[in-house]
């Protein structure tokens, strides 16, 4: 055993994608390669060399999970490389055993782990730990087993009649097997015969049935049926886009990532489906990433319907699965029993072989960014994995991130456009309502004057209800009231552990902090001046629901946010009811803003559209435009033209005006000019260093110390600000400070930061974090 410094994983050999399937293989273990460099798991994470014992020389390959001795204990480890020599040959301990016959990581994933570790400044161990679901990491191979029963022969009629009288439960088991075409599992039979297990030995001894142990798949969709669908006829734009994607799939050369910029309703999903069909026809596999759990049920339904002949070879990976389901779905992929994988950001690590295409739908979404170590961006990791695996990477969005759009216009990516909706449908008519003027009118009912529903929106909803059409109301804020302020001193009631106002949740009569989750009763007096005059202000989805139910008492209304969607499959069931027109109007947060397709929705109301415009983040306008365009795109996807009512206090802001005309490129041109002038992405890379601690002075001092040390030897092109409190200065009881660095080249900056961090001893009660290419500065 010897500790070594990390070294680059050798570039795996790649074969032609479809002439010969891409199988990234490790070198065949031979006597000339008796040493394995492994990455230890757990607290003692480090790379060590071990000798491969002769009895395991034919089994251990790159990516194998093994058990190795370390001092007086044994630990799990992953084989990173197979070596011919080690500087400590003769003193190496031997690998104790192999955990699984099949490698847990492909060489391509190991190479990807190296890249992530270097780019995002984390250890390889941290990345490998992230690549495996916890259920697989902690309990590998913990499958559910069941007994498979098979009817060999039936008793003669007279014997069967005797059996019915003497042993009716045995006869019942045989009846069940006959009704199931001679085969069933023990768990199926137990539903009718609870004591079936004690009855089986007699039936087996009589030679009537056989029993064998089988693995039971915990399939999250076992109780669902999907109606088969057929490929749709392309429009001219779709055909042109598909032809180019198909050419990239067929090519044996590495191709550029492709950005598919298609307006809402332009048929991007159909291009995805037919591209995947082409990959599968050629023996490849496909990976589809979606940003929101809300999109997953609809995406799965579309894919299961289209690939109905192989629906059992579609795997799903996302956080709403149980541990057992996630375990079994991962092994389904690992054992090469899945051709298509659909999931959220962590699905980018699915151990697919023969990967032919990676699709990132709604690639602009910030939820593709991991918010804890390793803080990777799944879209960027997809591009790198595509390069490693030599497969097509297809990024799709109606409102691409400015980083991807600039890459496409500069030639780094290939740009394809879908600028028309399918079937000749037109984009919805967007109306802007200035809520400042609405308040000045002072007319209408008391409800109308709350500043929630404008007269125009209220009239539009009434019209849709009369026509039996559906409406979506969007507000990206939960709760009833968003703040409680003192009329005497002006102070707002804030969370004691976080520097944000607490939100009233009326159904439980509690003030709730949406950062740390703490709850408290609303005070009767101001905590600061003890005066009794307190006033609630602002509104969230809970209050909107109350108002809408008051104004439209006969409408069937549902609310979709994290307060109402708590049990498994609840969101899926609610969206299905909405599609079946059992609900007239849905009120929701961003869970319903993107990707969903409901043909009977003809009206979308956006409440408080400028909610995020004033956030201290250079992406505030971009995020606002993307959200407005995406939520507006839910309207008019059927035969009836849609309408969107956008309520705002900033009607003249560029984000609102460009979204009104669905002019993403016009907005991008203006915004990119500003980004270039002020040295922000996509023309620079950003790194945020942050410190947090219970003692404000120590948290600030730690970051100031790092700032001074970073100045020494700082690369010339780096722009570094001063340490400052975060926009949310306190969260979870800890004070927070941050330091912003920008550079045209990220590698030299990351190396410099890493050197400074390794050479600096920080106070024990201060935690320093770093985020490369953050999607939010808050």
XYZ file of C-alpha atoms in Angstrom:
778
model
C 0.000 0.000 0.000
C 1.332 3.434 -0.898
C -0.162 6.881 -0.923
C 0.134 8.583 -4.313
C -0.721 11.903 -5.815
C -3.719 11.917 -8.169
C -2.869 11.366 -11.786
C -4.942 11.756 -14.917
C -6.963 8.774 -16.023
C -5.681 7.476 -19.376
C -7.885 8.410 -22.302
C -10.050 5.342 -23.000
C -10.111 3.871 -26.475
C -13.220 4.782 -28.461
C -14.657 2.854 -31.355
C -17.058 4.118 -34.012
C -20.424 4.919 -32.505
C -22.561 2.788 -34.774
C -20.111 1.014 -37.095
C -18.933 -0.732 -33.956
C -20.707 0.104 -30.676
C -18.958 2.522 -28.338
C -17.792 0.409 -25.422
C -15.238 2.191 -23.288
C -13.241 -0.713 -21.900
C -10.495 -0.917 -19.346
C -7.302 -2.731 -20.290
C -7.727 -6.467 -19.795
C -6.166 -7.339 -16.405
C -3.143 -9.544 -16.999
C -0.176 -10.727 -15.028
C 1.763 -7.724 -16.357
C -0.712 -5.362 -14.630
C -0.754 -6.585 -11.016
C -1.279 -3.216 -9.288
C -4.477 -1.202 -8.773
C -4.635 2.455 -7.835
C -7.785 2.901 -5.790
C -9.792 5.755 -4.329
C -10.759 5.008 -0.743
C -14.308 5.785 0.346
C -15.384 7.236 3.674
C -13.478 9.539 5.996
C -10.017 8.346 4.887
C -10.549 9.461 1.293
C -7.230 9.172 -0.529
C -5.630 7.384 -3.463
C -3.516 4.326 -2.628
C -1.817 1.532 -4.546
C -2.675 -2.117 -3.803
C -1.473 -5.394 -5.260
C -4.038 -7.472 -7.112
C -4.034 -11.058 -5.763
C -3.765 -13.804 -8.317
C -7.270 -15.166 -7.611
C -8.787 -11.731 -8.526
C -6.531 -10.863 -11.462
C -9.195 -11.753 -14.009
C -12.010 -9.893 -12.250
C -10.693 -6.489 -11.182
C -10.958 -3.801 -13.861
C -11.092 -0.007 -13.908
C -14.287 1.044 -12.103
C -14.534 -2.053 -9.882
C -15.633 -1.515 -6.291
C -13.342 -3.482 -3.986
C -12.611 -4.076 -0.312
C -9.074 -3.179 0.813
C -7.201 -3.416 4.121
C -6.259 -0.140 5.798
C -4.366 -0.426 9.077
C -6.568 -2.658 11.244
C -9.795 -2.414 9.245
C -11.202 -2.889 5.797
C -12.675 -0.176 3.594
C -14.543 0.143 0.333
C -12.621 1.619 -2.585
C -12.963 2.212 -6.322
C -10.281 1.123 -8.789
C -9.148 4.208 -10.729
C -6.250 2.730 -12.725
C -4.427 -0.501 -13.390
C -0.635 -0.044 -13.244
C 2.340 -2.104 -14.298
C 4.668 -0.578 -11.746
C 4.576 1.194 -8.398
C 7.462 2.872 -6.552
C 6.532 0.722 -3.557
C 6.342 -2.668 -5.266
C 7.047 -5.439 -2.794
C 5.532 -3.494 0.111
C 1.995 -3.288 -1.180
C -0.917 -4.902 0.604
C -3.296 -6.978 -1.445
C -6.908 -6.164 -2.268
C -9.070 -8.264 0.059
C -12.109 -8.862 -2.150
C -14.261 -7.495 -4.935
C -17.631 -6.012 -3.917
C -19.403 -6.604 -7.228
C -18.484 -8.568 -10.340
C -19.594 -5.757 -12.661
C -17.672 -2.433 -12.404
C -19.684 0.252 -10.599
C -18.172 2.998 -12.771
C -17.347 3.000 -16.450
C -13.909 4.385 -17.433
C -15.768 7.271 -19.084
C -17.438 8.186 -15.776
C -14.100 7.984 -13.962
C -12.569 10.372 -16.466
C -15.586 12.651 -15.995
C -15.084 12.494 -12.218
C -11.491 13.685 -12.674
C -12.691 16.634 -14.740
C -15.388 17.617 -12.228
C -12.941 17.377 -9.341
C -10.424 19.641 -11.073
C -12.932 22.163 -12.438
C -15.108 22.559 -9.333
C -12.231 22.259 -6.816
C -13.373 19.137 -4.971
C -11.873 15.710 -4.328
C -12.407 12.782 -6.675
C -13.874 10.917 -3.702
C -16.582 13.575 -3.313
C -17.499 13.258 -6.983
C -17.594 9.451 -6.960
C -19.793 9.545 -3.873
C -22.191 11.860 -5.707
C -22.249 9.616 -8.763
C -23.766 6.717 -6.807
C -27.264 7.064 -5.287
C -27.145 6.696 -1.519
C -29.275 3.549 -1.669
C -26.680 1.939 -3.966
C -23.721 3.298 -2.020
C -24.917 2.126 1.402
C -26.682 -1.129 0.499
C -25.411 -2.363 -2.873
C -27.354 -5.289 -4.243
C -30.130 -5.053 -1.624
C -32.810 -6.434 -3.917
C -36.255 -7.634 -2.903
C -36.651 -11.347 -3.571
C -39.862 -13.273 -4.129
C -40.849 -16.846 -4.935
C -41.870 -17.607 -8.495
C -44.404 -20.417 -8.656
C -45.079 -22.449 -11.793
C -47.844 -24.977 -12.336
C -46.308 -28.223 -13.652
C -49.477 -30.273 -13.960
C -52.989 -30.233 -12.618
C -54.404 -32.966 -10.393
C -56.965 -35.264 -12.061
C -60.557 -34.044 -11.635
C -61.421 -36.561 -8.918
C -58.230 -35.772 -6.998
C -58.959 -32.059 -7.357
C -62.420 -32.517 -5.826
C -60.959 -34.418 -2.882
C -58.371 -31.642 -2.471
C -61.133 -29.026 -2.355
C -62.739 -30.824 0.594
C -59.611 -31.872 2.509
C -57.260 -28.922 1.744
C -59.293 -26.063 0.251
C -56.381 -23.573 0.544
C -54.150 -25.815 -1.571
C -56.899 -26.037 -4.153
C -57.264 -22.255 -4.034
C -53.527 -21.800 -4.776
C -53.835 -24.089 -7.793
C -56.910 -22.183 -8.973
C -54.994 -18.906 -8.789
C -52.091 -20.347 -10.782
C -54.503 -21.628 -13.447
C -56.094 -18.174 -13.720
C -52.593 -16.627 -14.106
C -51.709 -18.911 -17.037
C -49.727 -21.236 -14.810
C -47.303 -18.707 -13.265
C -47.478 -16.269 -10.347
C -45.382 -14.936 -7.486
C -45.903 -15.791 -3.856
C -46.734 -12.170 -3.031
C -49.539 -12.243 -5.638
C -51.011 -15.424 -4.181
C -50.791 -14.110 -0.610
C -53.334 -11.426 -1.478
C -55.984 -14.179 -1.606
C -54.269 -16.845 0.521
C -52.355 -15.162 3.394
C -50.882 -18.492 4.600
C -49.749 -19.577 1.149
C -46.091 -20.012 2.192
C -46.959 -22.867 4.580
C -49.075 -24.578 1.923
C -46.479 -24.629 -0.851
C -44.306 -27.539 0.434
C -47.211 -29.978 0.082
C -47.945 -28.867 -3.487
C -44.254 -29.070 -4.425
C -43.928 -32.553 -2.883
C -46.954 -33.720 -4.874
C -45.173 -32.541 -8.029
C -47.884 -30.098 -9.028
C -45.836 -26.868 -8.801
C -42.212 -25.712 -8.736
C -40.748 -22.833 -6.748
C -37.762 -20.628 -7.565
C -36.409 -17.356 -6.132
C -36.637 -14.284 -8.361
C -35.747 -10.633 -7.983
C -38.680 -8.246 -7.689
C -38.221 -4.901 -9.411
C -39.510 -1.949 -7.414
C -40.902 -0.231 -10.485
C -42.387 3.238 -9.760
C -44.722 2.800 -12.756
C -45.807 -0.816 -12.243
C -49.469 0.135 -11.780
C -49.713 2.410 -14.822
C -50.692 1.727 -18.418
C -49.459 3.884 -21.298
C -51.280 4.042 -24.622
C -48.878 3.649 -27.565
C -48.267 6.714 -29.735
C -46.861 7.109 -33.221
C -44.235 9.485 -34.591
C -45.752 12.775 -35.733
C -45.191 14.382 -39.123
C -42.515 17.054 -38.934
C -42.958 20.653 -39.988
C -40.315 21.950 -42.401
C -38.400 23.528 -39.487
C -38.557 20.338 -37.425
C -37.421 18.271 -40.396
C -34.421 20.534 -40.976
C -33.465 20.355 -37.284
C -33.931 16.583 -37.126
C -31.903 16.037 -40.312
C -28.955 17.862 -38.764
C -29.253 15.990 -35.452
C -29.521 12.674 -37.317
C -26.389 13.504 -39.293
C -24.544 14.118 -36.036
C -25.825 10.781 -34.677
C -24.643 8.948 -37.788
C -21.255 10.667 -37.856
C -18.226 8.765 -36.660
C -16.465 12.035 -35.839
C -16.860 14.123 -32.706
C -19.549 16.769 -33.290
C -20.204 20.098 -31.593
C -22.922 20.324 -28.945
C -26.186 21.397 -30.582
C -28.409 24.157 -29.171
C -32.019 23.738 -30.299
C -33.621 27.155 -29.805
C -37.331 26.504 -30.275
C -40.189 28.720 -29.124
C -42.773 27.209 -26.779
C -45.005 24.779 -28.639
C -42.623 24.420 -31.605
C -42.230 20.651 -31.203
C -38.814 20.252 -29.606
C -39.950 17.096 -27.797
C -40.878 15.396 -31.075
C -37.365 16.078 -32.371
C -35.993 14.529 -29.162
C -38.177 11.423 -29.530
C -37.280 10.727 -33.140
C -33.578 11.399 -32.517
C -33.615 8.877 -29.682
C -35.405 6.351 -31.894
C -32.572 6.702 -34.418
C -29.950 6.144 -31.714
C -31.707 3.026 -30.420
C -32.069 1.599 -33.945
C -28.283 1.737 -34.172
C -27.709 -0.027 -30.871
C -27.029 3.070 -28.753
C -28.569 4.406 -25.538
C -30.011 7.812 -24.642
C -29.967 10.076 -21.597
C -32.644 12.766 -21.099
C -32.305 15.428 -18.402
C -35.282 17.517 -17.289
C -35.008 20.324 -14.720
C -38.198 19.976 -12.682
C -39.792 17.007 -10.966
C -43.073 18.454 -12.275
C -41.907 17.745 -15.834
C -40.880 14.176 -15.110
C -44.352 12.490 -15.096
C -45.350 14.070 -18.415
C -41.957 13.328 -20.000
C -42.080 9.714 -18.836
C -45.622 9.347 -20.167
C -44.564 10.617 -23.593
C -41.526 8.343 -23.759
C -43.317 5.242 -22.447
C -46.080 5.826 -25.009
C -43.705 6.358 -27.923
C -41.408 3.449 -27.035
C -44.223 1.174 -25.833
C -42.519 -1.898 -27.314
C -39.563 -1.360 -24.984
C -41.147 0.590 -22.129
C -39.570 -1.853 -19.680
C -36.182 -0.589 -20.905
C -36.859 3.004 -19.818
C -35.342 3.898 -16.442
C -36.092 6.915 -14.276
C -33.850 8.651 -11.720
C -35.100 11.536 -9.593
C -35.500 12.548 -5.949
C -39.186 11.619 -5.597
C -38.436 7.921 -5.953
C -38.172 5.830 -2.810
C -34.721 4.528 -1.871
C -35.709 1.060 -3.043
C -36.993 2.319 -6.391
C -33.871 4.403 -6.939
C -31.694 1.404 -6.047
C -33.469 -0.872 -8.524
C -33.642 1.723 -11.311
C -29.891 2.340 -10.988
C -29.135 -1.391 -11.184
C -31.430 -1.645 -14.190
C -29.121 0.831 -15.946
C -25.966 -0.712 -14.503
C -26.908 -4.172 -15.766
C -27.537 -2.828 -19.283
C -31.303 -3.409 -19.104
C -32.175 0.211 -19.982
C -31.896 1.977 -23.330
C -33.345 5.332 -22.213
C -32.768 7.100 -18.903
C -34.904 10.082 -17.858
C -34.118 12.116 -14.787
C -33.105 15.290 -13.018
C -29.535 16.612 -12.783
C -27.973 13.627 -10.961
C -29.088 11.353 -13.817
C -26.122 12.744 -15.788
C -24.098 10.117 -13.882
C -26.250 7.183 -15.026
C -23.849 4.299 -15.876
C -25.061 3.938 -19.465
C -22.859 2.258 -22.011
C -22.964 2.822 -25.790
C -24.214 6.332 -25.110
C -25.465 7.831 -28.374
C -27.186 11.056 -27.305
C -27.554 13.269 -24.228
C -30.549 15.625 -24.266
C -30.805 18.507 -21.789
C -34.340 19.905 -21.949
C -34.893 23.487 -20.704
C -31.116 23.803 -20.523
C -31.361 27.345 -19.109
C -32.915 26.197 -15.832
C -30.922 27.052 -12.669
C -32.094 23.807 -11.033
C -29.469 21.985 -13.134
C -26.909 23.505 -10.767
C -26.101 21.514 -7.628
C -26.196 23.680 -4.495
C -23.801 21.595 -2.399
C -20.430 19.974 -3.019
C -19.637 19.158 -5.729
C -21.405 22.249 -7.111
C -21.542 20.992 -10.682
C -23.834 22.219 -13.442
C -25.500 19.223 -15.114
C -25.694 20.986 -18.486
C -21.954 21.675 -18.545
C -21.169 18.192 -17.256
C -23.362 16.807 -20.059
C -21.256 18.654 -22.632
C -18.049 17.223 -21.142
C -19.469 13.699 -20.885
C -20.575 13.946 -24.513
C -17.009 14.800 -25.457
C -15.631 11.867 -23.459
C -18.194 9.377 -24.762
C -18.063 10.775 -28.330
C -21.849 11.150 -28.433
C -24.303 13.868 -29.520
C -25.267 16.516 -26.951
C -28.553 18.289 -27.674
C -29.507 21.304 -25.542
C -33.075 22.561 -25.921
C -34.853 25.701 -24.748
C -37.241 28.440 -25.798
C -35.113 30.860 -23.773
C -31.515 29.581 -23.773
C -29.067 30.682 -21.131
C -26.958 33.542 -22.427
C -23.883 31.353 -21.934
C -25.228 28.693 -24.314
C -26.582 31.283 -26.744
C -23.215 33.018 -26.957
C -21.494 29.655 -27.454
C -23.891 28.953 -30.328
C -23.588 32.343 -32.035
C -19.787 32.274 -31.714
C -19.567 28.829 -33.320
C -18.554 26.801 -30.284
C -21.977 25.116 -30.398
C -24.157 24.490 -33.423
C -27.400 26.514 -33.468
C -30.720 25.129 -34.745
C -33.961 27.129 -34.618
C -37.678 26.361 -34.434
C -39.440 29.704 -34.748
C -43.020 28.548 -35.419
C -45.525 26.531 -33.431
C -46.670 23.189 -34.826
C -49.972 22.842 -36.714
C -49.900 26.532 -37.586
C -50.852 27.583 -34.052
C -50.009 31.134 -33.097
C -48.296 32.411 -29.985
C -50.651 33.750 -27.313
C -51.587 37.412 -27.163
C -49.726 39.007 -24.244
C -51.318 41.937 -22.419
C -49.372 44.015 -19.899
C -51.270 45.444 -16.918
C -49.631 48.288 -14.996
C -50.613 47.548 -11.403
C -49.672 51.093 -10.365
C -52.533 52.379 -12.503
C -54.802 49.595 -11.283
C -54.381 50.745 -7.692
C -55.171 54.351 -8.629
C -58.514 53.394 -10.159
C -60.006 52.603 -6.791
C -63.019 50.916 -8.348
C -64.559 47.490 -8.010
C -65.008 45.216 -5.043
C -62.809 45.161 -1.983
C -61.222 41.969 -3.259
C -60.325 43.566 -6.573
C -58.607 46.412 -4.757
C -56.232 44.099 -2.927
C -53.833 44.420 -5.847
C -53.961 40.698 -6.636
C -56.423 40.383 -9.515
C -56.659 43.247 -11.967
C -59.987 44.008 -13.592
C -58.656 42.758 -16.953
C -57.516 39.449 -15.500
C -60.731 38.954 -13.541
C -62.805 39.514 -16.689
C -60.613 37.119 -18.685
C -60.992 34.345 -16.073
C -64.780 34.794 -16.080
C -64.824 34.428 -19.852
C -62.785 31.176 -19.701
C -65.027 29.666 -17.055
C -68.088 30.393 -19.199
C -66.438 28.746 -22.228
C -65.301 25.686 -20.212
C -61.676 26.584 -20.918
C -58.869 26.387 -18.376
C -56.659 28.968 -16.674
C -53.247 28.970 -15.007
C -52.323 31.675 -12.480
C -48.614 31.909 -11.762
C -46.944 33.479 -8.731
C -43.482 32.412 -7.641
C -44.081 32.992 -3.938
C -45.669 30.723 -1.362
C -47.726 31.582 1.701
C -50.556 33.992 2.517
C -48.802 37.258 3.406
C -45.103 37.757 2.761
C -44.329 40.109 5.641
C -45.620 41.470 8.945
C -44.602 45.081 9.657
C -45.022 47.458 12.597
C -46.941 50.632 11.745
C -45.156 52.515 14.559
C -41.462 51.798 13.946
C -41.573 50.219 10.473
C -39.706 47.058 11.504
C -40.698 43.755 9.908
C -40.899 40.524 11.860
C -37.834 38.576 10.766
C -36.626 35.055 11.376
C -34.285 34.990 14.368
C -31.813 32.804 12.458
C -32.140 34.334 8.961
C -32.175 37.919 7.765
C -35.471 37.691 5.871
C -39.077 38.527 6.803
C -41.214 35.611 7.908
C -44.187 34.607 5.754
C -47.673 33.993 7.139
C -49.153 30.574 6.333
C -52.757 31.113 7.307
C -53.951 27.502 7.163
C -51.692 26.709 10.126
C -51.646 30.241 11.597
C -47.871 30.329 11.695
C -45.129 32.632 10.511
C -42.699 30.503 8.498
C -39.139 31.174 7.397
C -38.703 29.946 3.833
C -34.947 29.542 4.346
C -34.538 27.514 7.541
C -38.152 26.394 7.955
C -38.594 27.718 11.519
C -42.163 28.432 12.642
C -43.725 30.698 15.237
C -47.099 32.177 16.152
C -47.760 35.699 14.806
C -46.938 38.166 17.622
C -49.615 40.498 18.967
C -47.042 43.269 19.549
C -44.017 44.506 17.652
C -40.906 42.617 18.888
C -38.864 45.846 18.561
C -41.027 48.633 20.051
C -43.799 46.582 21.709
C -46.512 48.590 19.948
C -49.650 46.603 19.030
C -50.085 48.047 15.514
C -48.921 45.265 13.161
C -49.933 44.979 9.517
C -49.583 42.094 7.089
C -48.363 42.955 3.589
C -47.602 41.197 0.321
C -49.198 38.017 -0.927
C -48.340 34.465 -1.902
C -50.114 31.555 -3.556
C -52.167 30.739 -0.453
C -53.713 34.204 -0.377
C -54.280 34.170 -4.141
C -56.208 30.923 -3.721
C -58.395 32.518 -1.024
C -59.127 35.535 -3.231
C -59.867 33.472 -6.334
C -62.227 31.195 -4.429
C -64.066 34.263 -3.142
C -64.368 35.848 -6.589
C -65.183 32.580 -8.421
C -67.054 30.465 -5.852
C -68.253 27.873 -8.386
C -64.913 27.258 -10.090
C -62.931 24.078 -9.471
C -59.611 25.390 -8.169
C -56.327 23.742 -7.167
C -53.062 25.106 -5.793
C -49.670 23.646 -6.707
C -46.674 24.514 -4.517
C -44.433 22.723 -2.043
C -46.957 23.358 0.757
C -49.709 21.410 -1.008
C -47.663 18.785 -2.908
C -46.203 16.591 -0.191
C -47.109 12.953 -0.785
C -45.669 10.777 -3.519
C -47.448 10.969 -6.901
C -49.690 13.802 -5.689
C -48.399 16.192 -8.338
C -48.740 13.561 -11.068
C -52.348 12.861 -10.092
C -53.249 16.550 -9.894
C -51.800 17.315 -13.325
C -53.689 14.367 -14.776
C -56.927 15.728 -13.305
C -56.126 19.085 -14.862
C -55.523 17.466 -18.253
C -58.820 15.582 -17.884
C -60.499 18.984 -17.288
C -61.596 18.080 -13.762
C -60.006 21.372 -12.624
C -60.859 24.775 -14.077
C -58.048 26.866 -12.651
C -54.618 26.103 -11.198
C -52.645 28.500 -9.016
C -48.992 27.622 -8.725
C -45.337 28.482 -8.436
C -42.623 27.619 -10.963
C -43.586 23.949 -10.601
C -46.234 24.618 -13.284
C -44.399 27.276 -15.289
C -42.393 25.169 -17.728
C -42.678 22.340 -20.173
C -46.234 21.241 -19.381
C -48.655 20.837 -22.288
C -52.389 21.300 -21.662
C -54.360 21.932 -24.882
C -57.426 23.381 -23.109
C -55.456 26.120 -21.297
C -56.274 29.368 -23.095
C -55.432 31.880 -20.357
C -52.331 32.386 -18.232
C -52.196 35.093 -15.586
C -48.793 36.167 -14.279
C -49.122 37.882 -10.903
C -46.363 40.217 -9.747
C -44.229 39.539 -12.828
C -41.383 41.784 -11.694
C -40.904 39.908 -8.420
C -37.289 38.965 -9.197
C -36.294 42.042 -11.212
C -34.803 43.972 -8.289
C -32.704 41.154 -6.869
C -28.981 42.033 -6.553
C -27.935 39.596 -9.270
C -26.688 40.357 -12.782
C -28.961 37.575 -14.077
C -32.157 39.106 -12.622
C -33.469 40.415 -15.967
C -32.532 37.184 -17.775
C -34.330 35.037 -15.185
C -37.431 37.259 -15.360
C -37.633 37.073 -19.153
C -37.115 33.312 -19.157
C -39.849 32.766 -16.589
C -42.330 35.055 -18.341
C -41.760 33.440 -21.750
C -41.961 29.931 -20.321
C -45.166 30.474 -18.334
C -46.772 32.369 -21.233
C -45.999 29.370 -23.425
C -48.467 27.231 -21.463
C -51.366 29.101 -23.153
C -52.834 28.427 -26.577
C -51.307 24.991 -27.175
C -54.617 23.625 -28.494
C -57.011 24.769 -31.213
C -58.040 28.004 -29.432
C -55.714 31.022 -29.447
C -54.265 31.764 -26.043
C -54.054 34.932 -23.985
C -51.585 35.966 -21.305
C -52.180 38.743 -18.767
C -48.967 39.967 -17.147
C -49.438 42.092 -14.027
C -46.406 44.192 -13.172
C -45.243 47.336 -11.420
C -42.415 47.748 -13.961
C -44.149 47.521 -17.354
C -41.346 49.293 -19.226
C -38.491 47.052 -18.084
C -36.666 45.343 -20.998
C -37.387 41.874 -19.606
C -41.147 42.508 -19.604
C -41.232 44.231 -23.006
C -39.056 41.698 -24.835
C -41.053 38.817 -23.339
C -44.255 40.514 -24.497
C -43.071 40.227 -28.103
C -41.384 36.845 -27.546
C -38.164 38.463 -28.746
C -35.490 36.470 -26.978
C -32.773 37.350 -29.491
C -33.463 41.078 -29.145
C -33.187 40.809 -25.377
C -30.033 38.683 -25.656
C -28.316 41.214 -27.907
C -29.012 44.077 -25.488
C -28.162 42.085 -22.375
C -24.939 40.651 -23.841
C -23.681 44.140 -24.666
C -24.053 45.064 -20.995
C -22.446 41.819 -19.838
C -19.442 42.435 -22.098
C -19.060 46.029 -20.893
C -19.100 45.021 -17.212
C -17.096 41.777 -17.590
C -19.795 39.325 -16.596
C -20.539 35.865 -17.994
C -20.545 34.627 -20.671
C -17.448 36.779 -21.289
C -15.871 35.844 -17.974
C -16.102 33.023 -15.474
C -17.278 33.800 -11.948
C -16.140 32.201 -8.698
C -17.759 33.064 -5.379
C -15.833 32.498 -2.163
C -18.112 32.604 0.869
C -17.591 32.349 4.596
C -20.168 31.691 7.264
C -20.132 31.309 11.019
C -22.064 31.971 14.193
C -19.727 34.836 15.086
C -20.017 37.701 12.629
C -16.549 39.101 13.252
C -14.862 35.726 12.692
C -16.751 35.056 9.453
C -15.773 38.488 8.138
C -12.158 38.141 9.303
C -11.757 34.738 7.597
C -12.821 36.130 4.227
C -10.694 39.260 4.614
C -7.692 37.023 5.295
C -8.373 34.990 2.160
C -8.796 38.210 0.187
C -5.355 39.462 1.237
C -3.688 36.152 0.402
C -5.443 35.881 -2.948
C -3.996 39.263 -3.936
C -0.521 37.736 -3.811
C 0.176 36.143 -7.179
C -3.318 36.797 -8.504
C -3.469 36.078 -12.279
C -3.423 39.333 -14.276
C -6.830 39.003 -15.922
C -8.709 38.389 -12.642
C -11.130 41.010 -11.312
C -11.645 40.611 -7.574
C -14.086 42.581 -5.450
C -13.988 43.279 -1.734
C -15.433 40.980 0.956
C -19.023 42.015 1.634
C -22.103 40.665 3.410
C -24.224 38.351 1.259
C -27.571 39.619 0.015
C -29.025 37.400 2.736
C -26.590 38.395 5.465
C -27.677 35.681 7.890
C -29.118 32.207 7.307
C -29.593 29.193 9.573
C -28.140 31.190 12.461
C -24.870 31.917 10.655
C -23.517 35.223 9.375
C -22.539 35.139 5.705
C -19.934 37.036 3.659
C -18.861 36.592 0.078
C -16.096 37.553 -2.340
C -16.668 37.739 -6.097
C -13.890 36.896 -8.566
C -14.107 37.108 -12.374
C -11.647 35.872 -14.975
C -11.620 35.158 -18.696
C -9.757 31.887 -18.053
C -11.039 29.746 -15.218
C -8.218 27.195 -14.821
C -5.452 29.560 -13.596
C -7.904 31.206 -11.184
C -9.063 27.866 -9.770
C -5.462 26.700 -9.275
C -4.639 29.933 -7.455
C -7.694 29.653 -5.208
C -6.874 26.024 -4.425
C -3.303 26.876 -3.470
C -4.435 29.673 -1.160
C -7.094 27.529 0.493
C -4.635 24.698 1.119
C -2.094 27.092 2.648
C -4.578 28.919 4.903
C -5.650 27.760 8.348
C -9.165 28.986 9.044
C -10.945 29.351 12.399
C -12.661 26.147 13.444
C -16.086 27.749 13.731
C -15.948 29.305 10.239
C -16.927 27.404 7.106
C -15.554 28.567 3.767
C -17.220 27.440 0.552
C -16.596 28.155 -3.101
C -18.804 28.006 -6.159
C -17.389 27.914 -9.693
C -19.769 29.313 -12.327
C -22.606 30.038 -9.851
C -26.106 30.598 -11.214
C -27.082 32.913 -8.363
C -25.200 35.573 -6.417
C -27.637 35.474 -3.496
